[in-house]
Each structure stands twice: as structure tokens, then as C-alpha cells.
mmCIF file of C-alpha atoms in Angstrom:
data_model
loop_
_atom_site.group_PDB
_atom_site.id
_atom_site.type_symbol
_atom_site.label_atom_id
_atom_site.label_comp_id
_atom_site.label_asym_id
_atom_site.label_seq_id
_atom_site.Cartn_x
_atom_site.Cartn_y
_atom_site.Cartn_z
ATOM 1 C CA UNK U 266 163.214 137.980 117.357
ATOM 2 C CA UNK U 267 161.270 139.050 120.072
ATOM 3 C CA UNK U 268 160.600 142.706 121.081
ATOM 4 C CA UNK U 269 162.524 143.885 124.840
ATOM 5 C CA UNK U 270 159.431 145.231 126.148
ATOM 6 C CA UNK U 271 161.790 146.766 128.855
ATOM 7 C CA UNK U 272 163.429 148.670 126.616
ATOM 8 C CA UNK U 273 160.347 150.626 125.495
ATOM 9 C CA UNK U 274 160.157 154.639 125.921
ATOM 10 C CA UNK U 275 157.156 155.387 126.988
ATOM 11 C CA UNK U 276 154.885 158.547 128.402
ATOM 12 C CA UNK U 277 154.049 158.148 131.900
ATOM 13 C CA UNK U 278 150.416 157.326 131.157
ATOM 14 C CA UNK U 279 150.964 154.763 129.561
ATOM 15 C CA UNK U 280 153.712 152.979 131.377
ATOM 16 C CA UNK U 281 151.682 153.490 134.674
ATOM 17 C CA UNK U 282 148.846 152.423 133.103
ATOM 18 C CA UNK U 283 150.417 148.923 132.313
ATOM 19 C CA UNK U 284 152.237 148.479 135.470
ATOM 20 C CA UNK U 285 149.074 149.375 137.557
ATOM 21 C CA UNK U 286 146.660 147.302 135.455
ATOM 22 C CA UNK U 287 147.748 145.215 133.514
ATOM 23 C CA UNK U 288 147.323 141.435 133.451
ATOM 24 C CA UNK U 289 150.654 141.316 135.888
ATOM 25 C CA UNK U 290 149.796 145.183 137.244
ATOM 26 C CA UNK U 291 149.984 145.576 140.905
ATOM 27 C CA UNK U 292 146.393 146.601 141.746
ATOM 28 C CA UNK U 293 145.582 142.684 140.658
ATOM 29 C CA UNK U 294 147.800 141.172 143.499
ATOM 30 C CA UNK U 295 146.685 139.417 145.903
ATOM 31 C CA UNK U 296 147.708 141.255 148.937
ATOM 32 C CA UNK U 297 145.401 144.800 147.489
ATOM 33 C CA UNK U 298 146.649 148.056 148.328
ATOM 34 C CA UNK U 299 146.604 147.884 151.875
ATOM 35 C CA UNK U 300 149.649 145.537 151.742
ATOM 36 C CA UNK U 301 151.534 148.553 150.629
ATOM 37 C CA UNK U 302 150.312 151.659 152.187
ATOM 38 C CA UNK U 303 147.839 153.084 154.852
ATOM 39 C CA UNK U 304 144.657 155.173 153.477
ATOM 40 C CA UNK U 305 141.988 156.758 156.100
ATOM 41 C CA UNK U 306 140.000 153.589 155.880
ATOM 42 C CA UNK U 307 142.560 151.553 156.869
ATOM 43 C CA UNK U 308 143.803 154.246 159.702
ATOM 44 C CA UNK U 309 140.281 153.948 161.831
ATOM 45 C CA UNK U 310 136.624 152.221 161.403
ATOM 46 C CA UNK U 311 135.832 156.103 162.682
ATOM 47 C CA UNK U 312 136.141 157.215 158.895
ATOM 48 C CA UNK U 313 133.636 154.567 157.602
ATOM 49 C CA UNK U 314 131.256 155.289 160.419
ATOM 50 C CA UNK U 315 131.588 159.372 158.967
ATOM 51 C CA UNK U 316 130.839 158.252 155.648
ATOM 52 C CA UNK U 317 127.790 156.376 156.453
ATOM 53 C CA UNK U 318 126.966 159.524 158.147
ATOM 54 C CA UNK U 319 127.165 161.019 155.228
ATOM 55 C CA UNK U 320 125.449 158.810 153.317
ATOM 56 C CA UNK U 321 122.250 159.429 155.679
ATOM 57 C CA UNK U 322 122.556 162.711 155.036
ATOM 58 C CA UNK U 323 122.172 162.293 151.337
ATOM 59 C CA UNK U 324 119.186 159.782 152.272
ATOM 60 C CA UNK U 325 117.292 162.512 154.053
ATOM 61 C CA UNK U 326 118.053 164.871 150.755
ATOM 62 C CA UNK U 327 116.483 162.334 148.786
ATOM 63 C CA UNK U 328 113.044 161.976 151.068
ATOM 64 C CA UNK U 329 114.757 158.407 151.952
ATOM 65 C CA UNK U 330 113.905 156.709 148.799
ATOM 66 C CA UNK U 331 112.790 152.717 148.646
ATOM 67 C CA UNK U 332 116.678 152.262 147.118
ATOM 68 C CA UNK U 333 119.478 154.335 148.459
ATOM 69 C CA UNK U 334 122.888 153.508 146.273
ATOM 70 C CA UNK U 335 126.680 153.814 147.738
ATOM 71 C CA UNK U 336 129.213 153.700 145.236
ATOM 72 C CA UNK U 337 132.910 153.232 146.529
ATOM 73 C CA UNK U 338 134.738 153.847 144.172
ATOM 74 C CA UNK U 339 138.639 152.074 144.046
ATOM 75 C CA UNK U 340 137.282 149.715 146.515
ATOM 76 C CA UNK U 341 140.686 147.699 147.378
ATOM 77 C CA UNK U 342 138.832 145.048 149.076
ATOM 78 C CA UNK U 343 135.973 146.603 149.833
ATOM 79 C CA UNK U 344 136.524 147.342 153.305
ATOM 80 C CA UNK U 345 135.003 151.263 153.475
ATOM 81 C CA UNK U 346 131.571 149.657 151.850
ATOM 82 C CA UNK U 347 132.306 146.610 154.624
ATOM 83 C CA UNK U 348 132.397 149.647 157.006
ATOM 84 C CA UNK U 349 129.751 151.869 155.794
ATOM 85 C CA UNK U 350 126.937 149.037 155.982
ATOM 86 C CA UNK U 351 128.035 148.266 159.527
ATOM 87 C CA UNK U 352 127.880 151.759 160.376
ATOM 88 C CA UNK U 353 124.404 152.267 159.057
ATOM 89 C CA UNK U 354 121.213 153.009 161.005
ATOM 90 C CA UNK U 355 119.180 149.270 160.236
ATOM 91 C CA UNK U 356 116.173 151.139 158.362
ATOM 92 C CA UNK U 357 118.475 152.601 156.392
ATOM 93 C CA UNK U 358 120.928 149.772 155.435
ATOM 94 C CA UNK U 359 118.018 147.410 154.758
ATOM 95 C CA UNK U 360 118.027 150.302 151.340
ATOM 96 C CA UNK U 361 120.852 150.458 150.850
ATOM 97 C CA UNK U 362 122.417 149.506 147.535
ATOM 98 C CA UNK U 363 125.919 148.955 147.821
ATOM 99 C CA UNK U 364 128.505 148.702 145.438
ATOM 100 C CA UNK U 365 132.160 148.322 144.874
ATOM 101 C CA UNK U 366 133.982 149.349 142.078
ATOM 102 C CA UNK U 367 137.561 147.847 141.726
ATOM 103 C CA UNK U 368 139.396 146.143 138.311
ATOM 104 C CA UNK U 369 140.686 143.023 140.983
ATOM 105 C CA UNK U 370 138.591 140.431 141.389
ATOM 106 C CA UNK U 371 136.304 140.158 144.352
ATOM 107 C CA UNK U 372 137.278 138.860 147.563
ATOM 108 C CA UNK U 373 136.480 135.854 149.597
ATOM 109 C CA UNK U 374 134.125 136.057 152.270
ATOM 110 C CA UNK U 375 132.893 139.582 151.126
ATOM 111 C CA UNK U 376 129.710 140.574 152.467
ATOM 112 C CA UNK U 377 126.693 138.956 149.992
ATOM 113 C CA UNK U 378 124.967 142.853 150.291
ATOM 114 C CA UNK U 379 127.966 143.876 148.169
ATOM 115 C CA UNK U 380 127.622 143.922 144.294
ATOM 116 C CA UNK U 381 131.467 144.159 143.058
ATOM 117 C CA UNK U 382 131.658 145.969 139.611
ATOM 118 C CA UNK U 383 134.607 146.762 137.296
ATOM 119 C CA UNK U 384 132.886 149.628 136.301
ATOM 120 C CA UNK U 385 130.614 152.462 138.248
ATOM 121 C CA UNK U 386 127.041 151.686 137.723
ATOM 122 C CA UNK U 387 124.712 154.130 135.633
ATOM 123 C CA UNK U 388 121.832 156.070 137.371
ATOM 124 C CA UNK U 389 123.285 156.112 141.019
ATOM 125 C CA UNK U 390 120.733 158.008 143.394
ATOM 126 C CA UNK U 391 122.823 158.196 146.788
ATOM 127 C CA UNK U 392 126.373 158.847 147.304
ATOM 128 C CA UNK U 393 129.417 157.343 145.286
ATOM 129 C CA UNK U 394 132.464 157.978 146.747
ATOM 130 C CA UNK U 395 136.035 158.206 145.326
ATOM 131 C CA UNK U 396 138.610 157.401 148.622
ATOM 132 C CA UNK U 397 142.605 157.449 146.625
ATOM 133 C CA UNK U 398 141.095 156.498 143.381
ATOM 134 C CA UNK U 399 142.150 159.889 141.131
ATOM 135 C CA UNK U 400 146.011 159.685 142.562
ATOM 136 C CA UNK U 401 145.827 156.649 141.005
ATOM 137 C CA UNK U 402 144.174 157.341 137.710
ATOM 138 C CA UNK U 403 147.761 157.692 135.229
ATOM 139 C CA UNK U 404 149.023 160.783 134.147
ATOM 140 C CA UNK U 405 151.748 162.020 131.480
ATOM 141 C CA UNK U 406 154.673 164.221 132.745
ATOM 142 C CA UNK U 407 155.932 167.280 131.020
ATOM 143 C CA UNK U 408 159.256 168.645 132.316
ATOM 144 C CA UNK U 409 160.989 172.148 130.598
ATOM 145 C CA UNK U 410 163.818 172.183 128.637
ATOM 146 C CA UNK U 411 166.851 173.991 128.695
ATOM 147 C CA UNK U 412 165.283 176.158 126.021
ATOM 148 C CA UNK U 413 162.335 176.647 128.482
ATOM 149 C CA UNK U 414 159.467 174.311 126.340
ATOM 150 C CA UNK U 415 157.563 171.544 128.286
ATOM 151 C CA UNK U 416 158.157 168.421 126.945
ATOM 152 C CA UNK U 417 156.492 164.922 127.131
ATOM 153 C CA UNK U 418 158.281 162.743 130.058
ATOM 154 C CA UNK U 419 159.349 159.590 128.217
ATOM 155 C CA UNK U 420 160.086 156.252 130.839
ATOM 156 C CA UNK U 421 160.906 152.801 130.253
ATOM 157 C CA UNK U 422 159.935 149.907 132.620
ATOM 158 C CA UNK U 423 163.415 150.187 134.501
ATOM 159 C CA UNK U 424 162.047 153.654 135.757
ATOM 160 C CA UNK U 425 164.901 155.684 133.179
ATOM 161 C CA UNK U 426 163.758 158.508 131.727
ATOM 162 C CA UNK U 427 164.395 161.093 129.124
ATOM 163 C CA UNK U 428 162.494 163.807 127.415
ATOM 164 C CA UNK U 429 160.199 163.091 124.310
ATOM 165 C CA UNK U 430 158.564 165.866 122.336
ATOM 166 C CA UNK U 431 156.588 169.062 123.168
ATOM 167 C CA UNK U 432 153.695 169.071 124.618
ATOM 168 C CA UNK U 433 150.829 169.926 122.421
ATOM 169 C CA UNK U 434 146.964 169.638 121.618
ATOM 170 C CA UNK U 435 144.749 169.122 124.631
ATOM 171 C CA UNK U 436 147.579 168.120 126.830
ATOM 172 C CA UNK U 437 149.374 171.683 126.346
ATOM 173 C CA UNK U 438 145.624 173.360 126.869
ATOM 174 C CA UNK U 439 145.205 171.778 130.138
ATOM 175 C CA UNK U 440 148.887 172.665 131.258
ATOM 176 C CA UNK U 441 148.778 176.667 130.114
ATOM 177 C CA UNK U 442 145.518 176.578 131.635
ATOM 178 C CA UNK U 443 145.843 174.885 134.935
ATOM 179 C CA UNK U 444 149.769 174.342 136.168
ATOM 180 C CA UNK U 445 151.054 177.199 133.579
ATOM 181 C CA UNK U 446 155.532 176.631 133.979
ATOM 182 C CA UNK U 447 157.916 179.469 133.970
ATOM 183 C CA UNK U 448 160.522 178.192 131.149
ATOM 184 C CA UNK U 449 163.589 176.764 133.670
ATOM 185 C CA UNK U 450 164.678 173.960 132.942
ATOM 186 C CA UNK U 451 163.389 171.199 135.247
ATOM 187 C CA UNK U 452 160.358 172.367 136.156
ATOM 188 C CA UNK U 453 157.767 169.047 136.083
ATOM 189 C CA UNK U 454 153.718 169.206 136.067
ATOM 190 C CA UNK U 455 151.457 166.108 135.601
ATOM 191 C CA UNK U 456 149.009 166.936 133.317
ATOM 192 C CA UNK U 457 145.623 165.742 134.751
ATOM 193 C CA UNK U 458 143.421 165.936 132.181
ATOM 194 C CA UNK U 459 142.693 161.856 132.270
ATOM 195 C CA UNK U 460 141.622 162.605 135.926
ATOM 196 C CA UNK U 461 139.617 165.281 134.757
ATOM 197 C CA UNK U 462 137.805 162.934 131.755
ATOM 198 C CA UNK U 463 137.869 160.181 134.426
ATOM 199 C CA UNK U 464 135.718 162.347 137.459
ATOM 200 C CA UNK U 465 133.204 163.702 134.983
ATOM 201 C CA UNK U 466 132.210 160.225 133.468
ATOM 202 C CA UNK U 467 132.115 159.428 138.049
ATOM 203 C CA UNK U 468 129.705 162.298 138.435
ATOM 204 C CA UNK U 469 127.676 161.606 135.247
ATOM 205 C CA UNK U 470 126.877 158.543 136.910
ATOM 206 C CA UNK U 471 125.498 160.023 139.170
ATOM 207 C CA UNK U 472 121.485 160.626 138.772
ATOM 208 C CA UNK U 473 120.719 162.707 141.857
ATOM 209 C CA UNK U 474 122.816 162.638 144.900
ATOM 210 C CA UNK U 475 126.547 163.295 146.102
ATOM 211 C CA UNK U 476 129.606 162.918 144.585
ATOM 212 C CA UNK U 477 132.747 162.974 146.490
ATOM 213 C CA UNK U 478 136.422 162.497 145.615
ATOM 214 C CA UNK U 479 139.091 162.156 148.498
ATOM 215 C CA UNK U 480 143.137 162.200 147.277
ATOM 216 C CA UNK U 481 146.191 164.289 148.035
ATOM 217 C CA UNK U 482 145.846 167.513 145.877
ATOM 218 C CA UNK U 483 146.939 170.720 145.251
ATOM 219 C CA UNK U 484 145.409 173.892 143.754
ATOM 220 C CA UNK U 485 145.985 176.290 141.164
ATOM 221 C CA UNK U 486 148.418 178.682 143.522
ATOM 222 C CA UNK U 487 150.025 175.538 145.508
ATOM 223 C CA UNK U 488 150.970 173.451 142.467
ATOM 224 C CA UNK U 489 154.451 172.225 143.230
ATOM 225 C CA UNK U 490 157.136 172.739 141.279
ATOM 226 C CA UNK U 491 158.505 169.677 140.562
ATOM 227 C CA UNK U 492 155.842 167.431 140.384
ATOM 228 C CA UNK U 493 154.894 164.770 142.701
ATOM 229 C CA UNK U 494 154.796 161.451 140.890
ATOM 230 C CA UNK U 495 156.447 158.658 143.755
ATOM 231 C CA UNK U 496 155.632 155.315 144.385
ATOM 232 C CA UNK U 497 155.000 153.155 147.572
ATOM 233 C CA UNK U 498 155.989 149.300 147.861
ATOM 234 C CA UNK U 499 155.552 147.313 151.265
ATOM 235 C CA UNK U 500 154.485 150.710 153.362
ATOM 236 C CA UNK U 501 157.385 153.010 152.251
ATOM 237 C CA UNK U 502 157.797 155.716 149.593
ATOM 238 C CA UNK U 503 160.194 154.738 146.824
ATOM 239 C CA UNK U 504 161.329 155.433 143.382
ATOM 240 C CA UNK U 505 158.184 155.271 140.895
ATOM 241 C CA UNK U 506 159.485 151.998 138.490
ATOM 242 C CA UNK U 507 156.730 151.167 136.015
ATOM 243 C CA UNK U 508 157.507 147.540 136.202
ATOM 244 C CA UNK U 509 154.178 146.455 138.362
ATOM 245 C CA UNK U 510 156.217 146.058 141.614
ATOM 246 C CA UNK U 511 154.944 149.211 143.764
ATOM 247 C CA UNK U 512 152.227 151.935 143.217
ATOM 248 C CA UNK U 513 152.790 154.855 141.146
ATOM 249 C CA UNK U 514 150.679 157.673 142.595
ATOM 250 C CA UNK U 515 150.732 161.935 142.172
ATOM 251 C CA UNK U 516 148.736 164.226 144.080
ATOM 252 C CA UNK U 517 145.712 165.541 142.014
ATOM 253 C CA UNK U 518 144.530 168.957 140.424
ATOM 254 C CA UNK U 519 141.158 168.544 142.646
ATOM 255 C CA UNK U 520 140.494 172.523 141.154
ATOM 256 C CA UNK U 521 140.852 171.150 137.389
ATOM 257 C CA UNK U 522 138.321 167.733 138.705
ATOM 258 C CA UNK U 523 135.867 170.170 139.950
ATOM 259 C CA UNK U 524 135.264 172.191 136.750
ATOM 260 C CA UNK U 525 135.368 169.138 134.889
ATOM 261 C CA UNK U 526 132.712 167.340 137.447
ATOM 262 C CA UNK U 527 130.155 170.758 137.447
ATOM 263 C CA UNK U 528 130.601 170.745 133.519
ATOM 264 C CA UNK U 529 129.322 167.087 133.332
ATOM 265 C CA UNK U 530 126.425 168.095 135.644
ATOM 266 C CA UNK U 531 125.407 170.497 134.315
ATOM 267 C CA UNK U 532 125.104 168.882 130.936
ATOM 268 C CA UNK U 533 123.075 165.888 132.656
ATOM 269 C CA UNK U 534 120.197 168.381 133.354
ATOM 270 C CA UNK U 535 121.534 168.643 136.807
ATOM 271 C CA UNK U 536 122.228 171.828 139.012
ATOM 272 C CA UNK U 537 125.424 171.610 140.131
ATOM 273 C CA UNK U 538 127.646 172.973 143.461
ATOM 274 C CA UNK U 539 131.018 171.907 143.912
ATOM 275 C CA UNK U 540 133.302 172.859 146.478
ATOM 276 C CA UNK U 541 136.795 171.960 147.337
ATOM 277 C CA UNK U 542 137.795 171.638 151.725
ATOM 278 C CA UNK U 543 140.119 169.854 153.432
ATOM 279 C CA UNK U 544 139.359 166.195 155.429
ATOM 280 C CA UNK U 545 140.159 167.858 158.885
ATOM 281 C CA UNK U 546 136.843 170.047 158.242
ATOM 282 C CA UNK U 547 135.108 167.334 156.156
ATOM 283 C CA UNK U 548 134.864 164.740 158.809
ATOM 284 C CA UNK U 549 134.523 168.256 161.513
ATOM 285 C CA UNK U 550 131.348 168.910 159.571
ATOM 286 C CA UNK U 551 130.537 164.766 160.322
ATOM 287 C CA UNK U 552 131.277 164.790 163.627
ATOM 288 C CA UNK U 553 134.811 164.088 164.289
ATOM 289 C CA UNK U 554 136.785 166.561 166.409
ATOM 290 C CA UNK U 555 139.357 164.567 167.849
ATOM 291 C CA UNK U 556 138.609 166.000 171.227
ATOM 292 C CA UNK U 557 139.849 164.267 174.403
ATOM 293 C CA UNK U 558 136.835 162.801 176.790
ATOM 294 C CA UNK U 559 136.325 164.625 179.884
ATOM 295 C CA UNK U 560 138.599 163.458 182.957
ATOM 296 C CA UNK U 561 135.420 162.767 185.020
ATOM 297 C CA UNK U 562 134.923 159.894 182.766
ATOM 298 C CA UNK U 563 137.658 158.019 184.270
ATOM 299 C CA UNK U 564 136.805 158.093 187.560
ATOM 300 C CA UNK U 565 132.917 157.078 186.236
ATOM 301 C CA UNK U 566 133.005 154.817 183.874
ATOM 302 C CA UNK U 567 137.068 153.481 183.339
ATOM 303 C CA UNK U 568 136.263 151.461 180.230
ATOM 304 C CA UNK U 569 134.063 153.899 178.251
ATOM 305 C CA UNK U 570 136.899 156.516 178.898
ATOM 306 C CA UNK U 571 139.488 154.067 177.084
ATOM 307 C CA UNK U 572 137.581 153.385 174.738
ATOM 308 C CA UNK U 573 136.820 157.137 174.419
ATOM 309 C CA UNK U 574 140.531 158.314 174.667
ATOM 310 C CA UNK U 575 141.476 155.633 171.598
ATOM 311 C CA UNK U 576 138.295 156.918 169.562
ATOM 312 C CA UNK U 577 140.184 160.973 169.991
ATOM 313 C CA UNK U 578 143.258 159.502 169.135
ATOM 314 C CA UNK U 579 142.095 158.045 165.785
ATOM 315 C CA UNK U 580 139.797 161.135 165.300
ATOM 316 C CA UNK U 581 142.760 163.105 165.860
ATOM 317 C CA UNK U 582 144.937 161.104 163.253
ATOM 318 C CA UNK U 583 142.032 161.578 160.522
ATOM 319 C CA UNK U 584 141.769 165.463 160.819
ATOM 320 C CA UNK U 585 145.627 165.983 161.882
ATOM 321 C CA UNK U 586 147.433 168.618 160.194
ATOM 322 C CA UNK U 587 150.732 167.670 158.171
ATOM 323 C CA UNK U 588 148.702 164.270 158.220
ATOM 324 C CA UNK U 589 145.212 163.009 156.587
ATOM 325 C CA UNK U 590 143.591 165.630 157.388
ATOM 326 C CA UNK U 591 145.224 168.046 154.956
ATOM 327 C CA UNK U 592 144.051 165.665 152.300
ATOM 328 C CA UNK U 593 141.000 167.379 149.600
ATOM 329 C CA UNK U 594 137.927 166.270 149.440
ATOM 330 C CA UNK U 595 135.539 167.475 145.846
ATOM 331 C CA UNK U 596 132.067 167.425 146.612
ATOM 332 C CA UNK U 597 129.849 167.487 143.835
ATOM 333 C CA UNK U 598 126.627 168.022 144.843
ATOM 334 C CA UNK U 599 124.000 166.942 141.496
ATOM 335 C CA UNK U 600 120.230 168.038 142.290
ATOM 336 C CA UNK U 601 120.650 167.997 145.780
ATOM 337 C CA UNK U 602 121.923 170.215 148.571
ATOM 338 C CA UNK U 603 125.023 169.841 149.321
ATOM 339 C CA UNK U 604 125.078 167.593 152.613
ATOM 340 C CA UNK U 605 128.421 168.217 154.206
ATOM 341 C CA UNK U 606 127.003 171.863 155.056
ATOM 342 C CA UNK U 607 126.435 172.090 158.507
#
């Protein structure tokens, strides 16, 4: 008799782990991500052409060295890096090192400059960066009982759930310590820690350059109180079923990535600065405002002003408030300054 793998009670972490990639998990279809929802690089070419500003920043931190690396990290199909190197300045593409990092197999047609990896490579000196990859690394839920202790989520593959046991060891550390619960009952929390583990190993790839991870988050004082763990099929937010038909995503405990990030610095020799800010004053700090051209441009030039109005409108979706531009961006900085300061 065979086992009814549908039947199983799972944690979260696990399920989502399966459904997301595993051999039938949705990040290996065909289609990618952008089949089922919209990130910043999809929304405008104006974010790639900010993070190849960016990464010339971090080139002129390094003294422009003969190899410059960019890492993107969760690179769907690799259209930021696709971006990025048609952004670039020529002298400073022609060093570029360029690599994407995603567990689906690489796509036809992708530009020959671009080394596709399953895996972040070791010694990066440059900039890897993280766009939606930490919403997407799995998480366990607790939720409180009616006697007020957290307890392990348990989910089968139909998307039913039901409490398992408490929550204890490291995963009961991390919650006291960084989403501490009042005991009512229903109160949820993702415990992050695997995002935590997962954005140190990032940054301890990381030789000398930046590091920067870009997701929905909260903080320590704005954790919500009932979790956020959703999923998105074909554009729209649904019910999160761990059954490999749509993502399964929850906002991230950027605060909790950050100490985990400067910890694995540090221990790499490196000095360290991390700061957390949002994407509107990110891609501010790169050059996007969002601000409409002047009216005397239409009367000069028609066309440029078009093309200038379009460019504020994209701009303005990137930074808008309620929007993408309330999204968090973690900069690790590791033995360099850090190059988003104006």
C-alpha cells in the first residue's frame, strides 16, 4: 500500500519547501515567477538601470577592479542581470562578472555574459543582490493556543491545518527574541530564523563589496499580528495551498536578517554596517524621484517630454507609498562604504 502523501501533516517549512522546489515545485515551471505576480523588475527597466547605478558605485569603492562581480540573487529568468548589463557604462560592463542564481534551469536565448548558478558563488567582490528572494525562503508558523503557548503550525498539501506541538529550541529563541506573542489565542508569527541562516551564508559570500536584500518586511514594533503567509497564482493573491500550484510567500523580519548578516561579517574578518530603509528612499538616493518633466518640454521637444512623463510615471510607481516603495531594502555593507549614502 502506498503512502497518501496528501494526507501528510506537515510544518510550514517543510510543506513550502516541497511545493516551491521540489521536482514538481512551482519555481521549476516554465512560465517563472513573472507568470504569477509583478516584482519592481518587472514594473520598469528604471529599477535595473538604479541597480547598475549602484553597482558603479560599489565599482568606484573598490578602485574599479580588473573583475567587478553582480550576483542576483532569485534570478527568475534573469531579467534584472539582463537589465543591469544593459544599463552599464561599456568600461564598466566589459568587468563585469555577472551571475544568476536561480534552482530552474536556465533560459533560452539568455545573454552568453551570464553564468547561471544554483548556488551563490564564493568570494564575490561587487554587489550581489537579493530582489524577493527571502519572502520566498520557507518558514514554520507558530500560532497560540487557547492556553496562550505558541505552537508549531501543522499543514497538509490540501492547505488544512491544525496545531502541532510547542515551539521549542532555536525556533522558540528566535520567536521570544524577535516577534515575542501576548498568549491569545490566534495570534500567528513566522519564525524566520531559516531566512536569517539563509542571508548570512548570502553575505559570507561576499568578499568585499555590497550586499543587498529587497522583500516586503516588517520590524520589531510593526510585526503583524497575525502573520502574513498568502500565496499568489496567475497575478492574484490567494489561499497559500502547499500543493506546487501558486507561490507561498510572507513578508520578512529584515531587523532579525540584518543582525544575522553583520554577525557573519564580522566573523569573515570584515567590518560591517548594515542599515535597514525603505525602496522609495533607496532608489531617491539612486536617482529616482518620480518627478514630472517641466511643461516647457512639451512645447520644445514633444517626444522627449513623453518619453519623460512615462519615465515619472514608472519612477513614481517604484517609490510610491502603499506601493513598492514601502518595500525594505538590508544593505550590508562588508569592507566597503556603504554606497547608497548620498
Amino acid at each position: 500500500m502506498t503512502e497518501d502523501t496528501s494526507a501528510r501533516w506537515r510544518g510550514w517549512r517543510a510543506a513550502a519547501e516541497e511545493a516551491l522546489y521540489g521536482p514538481q515545485g512551482f519555481y521549476r515551471r516554465p512560465e517563472g515567477p513573472a507568470g504569477h505576480f509583478r516584482t519592481s523588475v518587472h514594473a520598469s527597466a528604471l529599477f535595473a538601470g538604479a541597480v547598475a547605478r549602484l553597482l558603479c558605485r560599489v565599482d568606484e569603492a573598490l578602485d574599479r577592479p580588473a573583475a567587478l562581480d553582480f550576483v542576483d540573487l532569485a534570478a527568475g529568468r534573469g531579467e534584472l542581470t539582463t537589465g543591469v548589463l544593459a544599463a552599464l557604462p561599456a568600461e564598466v560592463a566589459a568587468r563585469v562578472r555577472a551571475y544568476a542564481v536561480e534552482i530552474a534551469g536556465r533560459p533560452e536565448g539568455l545573454d552568453r555574459r551570464i553564468e547561471w548558478l544554483s548556488e551563490p558563488p564564493k568570494g564575490v567582490t561587487g554587489l550581489l543582490f537579493a530582489n524577493e528572494w527571502l519572502d520566498n525562503v520557507p518558514v514554520d508558523v507558530a500560532e497560540v493556543d487557547s492556553a496562550g503557548v505558541p505552537r508549531l503550525v501543522l499543514v497538509r498539501e490540501d492547505g488544512t491545518e491544525r496545531l502541532g506541538e510547542p515551539l521549542s529550541g532555536p525556533e522558540a529563541a528566535w520567536l521570544a527574541r524577535w516577534w515575542p506573542q501576548e498568549p491569545d489565542e490566534g495570534l500567528r508569527a513566522e519564525i524566520g530564523l531559516p531566512r536569517d541562516t539563509a542571508w548570512a551564508s548570502a553575505v559570507a559570500a561576499v568578499d568585499r563589496g555590497l550586499a543587498v536584500a529587497v522583500d516586503y518586511a516588517h520590524t520589531r514594533d510593526t510585526r503583524p499580528p497575525f502573520g502574513t503567509l498568502t500565496g499568489f497564482r496567475e497575478g492574484r493573491e490567494t489561499a497559500p495551498v502547499p500543493d506546487g500550484s501558486c507561490d507561498i510567500t510572507a513578508h520578512v523580519a529584515l531587523d532579525a536578517c540584518a543582525q544575522a548578516g553583520a554577525t557573519a561579517a564580522t566573523a569573515a574578518g570584515a567590518l560591517p554596517g548594515a542599515r535597514l530603509l525603505t525602496q522609495r528612499a533607496a532608489l531617491r538616493a539612486l536617482g529616482l524621484t518620480g518627478a514630472r518633466p517641466p511643461l516647457t518640454l512639451a512645447s520644445t521637444d514633444p517626444a522627449a517630454y513623453v518619453r519623460a512623463l512615462a519615465g515619472a510615471g514608472e519612477a513614481a510607481e517604484l517609490t510610491a507609498t502603499g506601493g513598492l516603495g514601502d518595500f525594505g531594502w538590508l544593505v550590508q555593507s562588508v569592507g566597503i562604504p556603504d554606497s547608497l549614502e548620498n
